[in-house]
Amino acid sequence: MKKITPKAMCAWIPKREDETHKGDYGRVLIVAGNKQFGGAAIMAAEACVKSGAGLTTVASDSVNRPALQTRIPECMFIDYENITSLTEQISQFDTILIGPGLGLDTNAEELFRLVLQNATEKQQIIIDGDGITIYAKGKIPHPPASLTFTPHAGEWERLKALAPGAETATEIAMTLDATLVLKGHRTKVYAGESAWQNIYGTPAMATGGMGDTLAGTICGLMAQTEKPIIGTLAAVFLHSYIGEILAKKRYVVLPTEIAEELPTYLKIFSETDEHA
Amino acid sequence: MKKITPKAMCAWIPKREDETHKGDYGRVLIVAGNKQFGGAAIMAAEACVKSGAGLTTVASDSVNRPALQTRIPECMFIDYENITSLTEQISQFDTILIGPGLGLDTNAEELFRLVLQNATEKQQIIIDGDGITIYAKGKIPHPPASLTFTPHAGEWERLKALAPGAETATEIAMTLDATLVLKGHRTKVYAGESAWQNIYGTPAMATGGMGDTLAGTICGLMAQTEKPIIGTLAAVFLHSYIGEILAKKRYVVLPTEIAEELPTYLKIFSETDEHA
Amino acid sequence: MKKITPKAMCAWIPKREDETHKGDYGRVLIVAGNKQFGGAAIMAAEACVKSGAGLTTVASDSVNRPALQTRIPECMFIDYENITSLTEQISQFDTILIGPGLGLDTNAEELFRLVLQNATEKQQIIIDGDGITIYAKGKIPHPPASLTFTPHAGEWERLKALAPGAETATEIAMTLDATLVLKGHRTKVYAGESAWQNIYGTPAMATGGMGDTLAGTICGLMAQTEKPIIGTLAAVFLHSYIGEILAKKRYVVLPTEIAEELPTYLKIFSETDEHA
Amino acid sequence: MKKITPKAMCAWIPKREDETHKGDYGRVLIVAGNKQFGGAAIMAAEACVKSGAGLTTVASDSVNRPALQTRIPECMFIDYENITSLTEQISQFDTILIGPGLGLDTNAEELFRLVLQNATEKQQIIIDGDGITIYAKGKIPHPPASLTFTPHAGEWERLKALAPGAETATEIAMTLDATLVLKGHRTKVYAGESAWQNIYGTPAMATGGMGDTLAGTICGLMAQTEKPIIGTLAAVFLHSYIGEILAKKRYVVLPTEIAEELPTYLKIFSETDEHA
């Protein structure tokens, strides 16, 4: 199992070229946040924008619009009850995150199904939080898009049920035809035959919303890197690396504080060139 | 009467262990804030999250959702008029704060009664602000849960009426079968036969909302410490200790400024080990 | 005409005594902000809270609640269309600011009349902005409460019409039986036979909302000082003094930036004792 | 083609004179932001206020009020569905920005037409974003007001269709009877026979909302400078100059971070006198 190291990060984060524009840095849709868990949408969106994604749109319950627009006006907003508008726009995005704070009721399931049904082959879909629990019910087929799952321990147990014969995480990832990000004290990533382990992380990060911030960082970086797995690994690294640094002076590190530092640490790693 | 000292604090705030997750740091419900006093819910919630509580949910009037989600997206939100949803979820929490800015009308009383009726033996309930005034009417029986009251001088007078024969604060605490936090220039805490006095505090803290921040800190730390009284004492200490430090450069210290500093001072005291 | 000097400020801002509580630092009501000018209510409220007022309540249009509660949760909120609730509470306040961003329509006039009609002899009322224009129509009698007007040049012309025989500002102030704060490059204050001139102020402060912040500072300090005129003078001084300091590094100084610095400069002047 | 240099900037940004008031620094109306793109209105408004405009009003969808008032209470707000109120007020403004995040539906077109039809000869109108796409349809005549267009590459293609015979940007600008700001890696400005090229800008600025912030800075500075072209050039310069400075420590620079620095850099250039 490969370690995710700072040295690898230096190779993964590209310098931005002159003459590029926002369209070159990804169009991300985040489908997240019901009336109870609106903060999940906000935290994911902040991480996505601050990771440098070119254009970020959040589809959420309309009660979450004021808080989202206040905290991160750089984001666009779709009321997810406006199914027609949402459906029409899905094909415009290259990267979609679905699940944080979505809830588990019938509406959430229908919304989840809608997004997956309208996804296309060229899209990357990250399924997080409640989205994993819904997908794990096994009623929705694998879309033509590429999938990445980001389960915590409980969601991982549910997801395993979809791959009854598989024994190792690698086998499960291959059965699910997806990348797996198994979150924990030392997060592990499985893609195809490959596996990586994170070497950072601190219990000061054990607080609600931390996974939403990670998911937002993954979709933001995935939209900017040539290979999706590179964006995923970089996000896992940065999220915990920044968490450890902040934890030197804080008993608890809030998810939004990690998002705040993304532009700074991305800059540092983009300038330390280890490509050669 | 014991003094609440910095030395004691060092023993009270544990280092976080590796391999722990958010569920290990408490599930807190804060029932607070009507249409007029929504800030009370926000200030309590910020203090709770920044004290390190693992998962914090606020049940409040729906008009308070946007401000709460903007200031502290790490929090979850229940519209307290959705009685069914609230009732179903009460048993999930280990610590409940009820009362800040709740108001005194019939709806507030019914909500208060609902929460206490659904509380279970394993839960800690902190009753603050308007919750104390409602409880002091004597119509609601002591729930199986453990109780902590945090009255200011006026609320303390009302609460005394429930223990007509008792003469000292210790006697009243025992009659009420509750921990008492008597707020004032030098706050006192009574639990069973024990009594403690705070040695910090400044008149720069004499401003609206300061008690809401204290209540939020108490429930946040109580959810993380082995014994509830330890979390209570640590909260009383930190709240006033931070207040004094900030008051060196401010004529008035705002409650939200104290919450902001909680992660920093918790870190300092968690690392100065006086357990031995 | 006396100058408002830093030396005078040192005598005006008292140190806070131990054993005091929030009720000792004033109960302020701010009636301000319609659907178009909600920011006026917010800016006044922030200045009031940060000047150290003990308890601040804003009565405004309900559309302004989320922004106000987000920016300054220390504040309480009354929907000013809830006339019954507002009327019942008026007598609880010792200081009332009315007028910033109130608008000039029939509803604003009725609200203005309601507040003045319910004011009592012991209250201080500061009338600012649109409140001055409404009062200048001459339809509303002087309430038993004490009045302070804070007109800018245009509002001053309207207000003069109420004192047709009077020639000097002092005469007008006496005819109106009110304190006058004539805002301008060098603001002047008239109370009874006395007159003061401010010696600070910068064109970097020439931006919308600056008067709302001044009005909020006046009511906040008036609620804390023994004589209302002292609070008024101190507010005029601090507002422009802070503005000049910030303008050393800013082309334009925003009103909310001045409010932000109030606790710091109040602290400085409270500790430089010139009482002797 | 002239370069837009720091030396020129020093001549362009005037020192503010004593005895001036907010009315001397412009009255700006920003018509922007539908339900999906509310952030565009917020970002433009923040840039406008922080560039020093005396009075800034935003006309937008009412769902955007809470976020706008929270982030920049210095702004005033008109619900753009209240057509009567908006129409009555249009003549009060000297500078109007229309288009950011306005959308392209029938309502947006009608609103756009309404504003242009009510514009007067003395007004400056900046047309940005969706406003350009609407204007490019050729159905709305040039109003008596002066026009400035701020197209990105795609919008530029659409706008060209209105000047079929013209070959160069200068010819198109003259055919359209407008100033052109062609946004890109090195933004170009065309006005009459003159043309200027910006020499700053960084791909770290390639993120959603950057154009909204530029448009807001243009209208804010245009309202304060004697000649509108001076305000336009100064805005183009400052926006990218600040962007480059922030990009030294950030992988991505957010639009709102640029607005935040406007008062500081305007101060620096206003004090370095190169008029002689």
PDB file of C-alpha atoms in Angstrom, chain A residues 13-14 16-22 25 49-50 53-54 65 69-70 73-74 76-78 89 224 263-264 266-267 270, chain D residues 35-40 42-43 63-64 66-67 70-71 185 203-204 206-208 247-252 254-256:
ATOM      1  CA  ILE A  13      -0.746  20.114  -7.906  1.00  0.00           C
ATOM      2  CA  PRO A  14      -0.081  21.799 -11.244  1.00  0.00           C
ATOM      3  CA  ARG A  16      -1.804  27.304 -13.500  1.00  0.00           C
ATOM      4  CA  GLU A  17      -0.989  28.328 -17.048  1.00  0.00           C
ATOM      5  CA  ASP A  18      -1.430  31.854 -18.340  1.00  0.00           C
ATOM      6  CA  GLU A  19      -4.238  32.367 -20.845  1.00  0.00           C
ATOM      7  CA  THR A  20      -6.500  29.942 -18.985  1.00  0.00           C
ATOM      8  CA  HIS A  21      -9.977  30.862 -17.794  1.00  0.00           C
ATOM      9  CA  LYS A  22     -12.473  29.650 -15.180  1.00  0.00           C
ATOM     10  CA  TYR A  25     -10.766  24.601 -13.784  1.00  0.00           C
ATOM     11  CA  VAL A  49     -14.458  26.905  -4.222  1.00  0.00           C
ATOM     12  CA  LYS A  50     -11.356  27.345  -2.066  1.00  0.00           C
ATOM     13  CA  ALA A  53     -12.695  24.873  -8.821  1.00  0.00           C
ATOM     14  CA  GLY A  54     -13.629  27.216 -11.646  1.00  0.00           C
ATOM     15  CA  ARG A  65     -29.750  29.630   0.104  1.00  0.00           C
ATOM     16  CA  GLN A  69     -24.784  32.903  -0.462  1.00  0.00           C
ATOM     17  CA  THR A  70     -23.607  34.794   2.604  1.00  0.00           C
ATOM     18  CA  PRO A  73     -21.125  34.250  -2.794  1.00  0.00           C
ATOM     19  CA  GLU A  74     -18.753  32.784  -5.372  1.00  0.00           C
ATOM     20  CA  MET A  76     -24.298  29.502  -7.599  1.00  0.00           C
ATOM     21  CA  PHE A  77     -27.532  28.023  -6.262  1.00  0.00           C
ATOM     22  CA  ILE A  78     -30.300  25.771  -7.578  1.00  0.00           C
ATOM     23  CA  GLN A  89     -28.424  21.613 -16.143  1.00  0.00           C
ATOM     24  CA  GLN A 224      -8.753  20.486 -11.854  1.00  0.00           C
ATOM     25  CA  PRO A 263      -5.561  28.260  -1.165  1.00  0.00           C
ATOM     26  CA  THR A 264      -2.440  28.780   0.931  1.00  0.00           C
ATOM     27  CA  LEU A 266      -2.228  24.456  -2.543  1.00  0.00           C
ATOM     28  CA  LYS A 267       0.028  27.379  -3.444  1.00  0.00           C
ATOM     29  CA  SER A 270       2.153  23.897  -6.496  1.00  0.00           C
TER      30      SER A 270
ATOM     31  CA  LYS D  35     -32.503  33.258  -7.814  1.00  0.00           C
ATOM     32  CA  GLN D  36     -29.612  31.176  -9.187  1.00  0.00           C
ATOM     33  CA  PHE D  37     -26.870  33.797  -9.441  1.00  0.00           C
ATOM     34  CA  GLY D  38     -27.437  35.956  -6.375  1.00  0.00           C
ATOM     35  CA  GLY D  39     -23.740  35.933  -5.527  1.00  0.00           C
ATOM     36  CA  ALA D  40     -23.057  38.086  -8.578  1.00  0.00           C
ATOM     37  CA  ILE D  42     -23.271  40.554  -3.751  1.00  0.00           C
ATOM     38  CA  MET D  43     -19.795  40.505  -5.257  1.00  0.00           C
ATOM     39  CA  VAL D  63     -34.184  35.914  -2.050  1.00  0.00           C
ATOM     40  CA  ASN D  64     -30.817  37.663  -2.213  1.00  0.00           C
ATOM     41  CA  PRO D  66     -30.466  38.449   3.543  1.00  0.00           C
ATOM     42  CA  ALA D  67     -27.051  37.520   2.161  1.00  0.00           C
ATOM     43  CA  THR D  70     -25.348  40.442   5.995  1.00  0.00           C
ATOM     44  CA  ARG D  71     -22.191  40.856   3.951  1.00  0.00           C
ATOM     45  CA  HIS D 185      -5.472  37.455 -19.508  1.00  0.00           C
ATOM     46  CA  PRO D 203      -4.582  32.597 -13.771  1.00  0.00           C
ATOM     47  CA  ALA D 204      -5.175  32.395 -10.002  1.00  0.00           C
ATOM     48  CA  ALA D 206      -9.688  32.308 -13.123  1.00  0.00           C
ATOM     49  CA  THR D 207     -12.656  31.546 -10.884  1.00  0.00           C
ATOM     50  CA  GLY D 208     -16.379  32.296 -10.903  1.00  0.00           C
ATOM     51  CA  ALA D 247      -1.803  35.260  -5.772  1.00  0.00           C
ATOM     52  CA  LYS D 248       1.718  35.316  -4.374  1.00  0.00           C
ATOM     53  CA  LYS D 249       0.367  33.411  -1.372  1.00  0.00           C
ATOM     54  CA  ARG D 250      -2.798  31.788  -2.745  1.00  0.00           C
ATOM     55  CA  TYR D 251      -3.408  29.119  -5.374  1.00  0.00           C
ATOM     56  CA  VAL D 252      -6.761  30.683  -6.167  1.00  0.00           C
ATOM     57  CA  LEU D 254     -11.460  34.724  -4.576  1.00  0.00           C
ATOM     58  CA  PRO D 255     -13.294  37.746  -5.995  1.00  0.00           C
ATOM     59  CA  THR D 256     -14.421  38.873  -2.540  1.00  0.00           C
TER      60      THR D 256
END
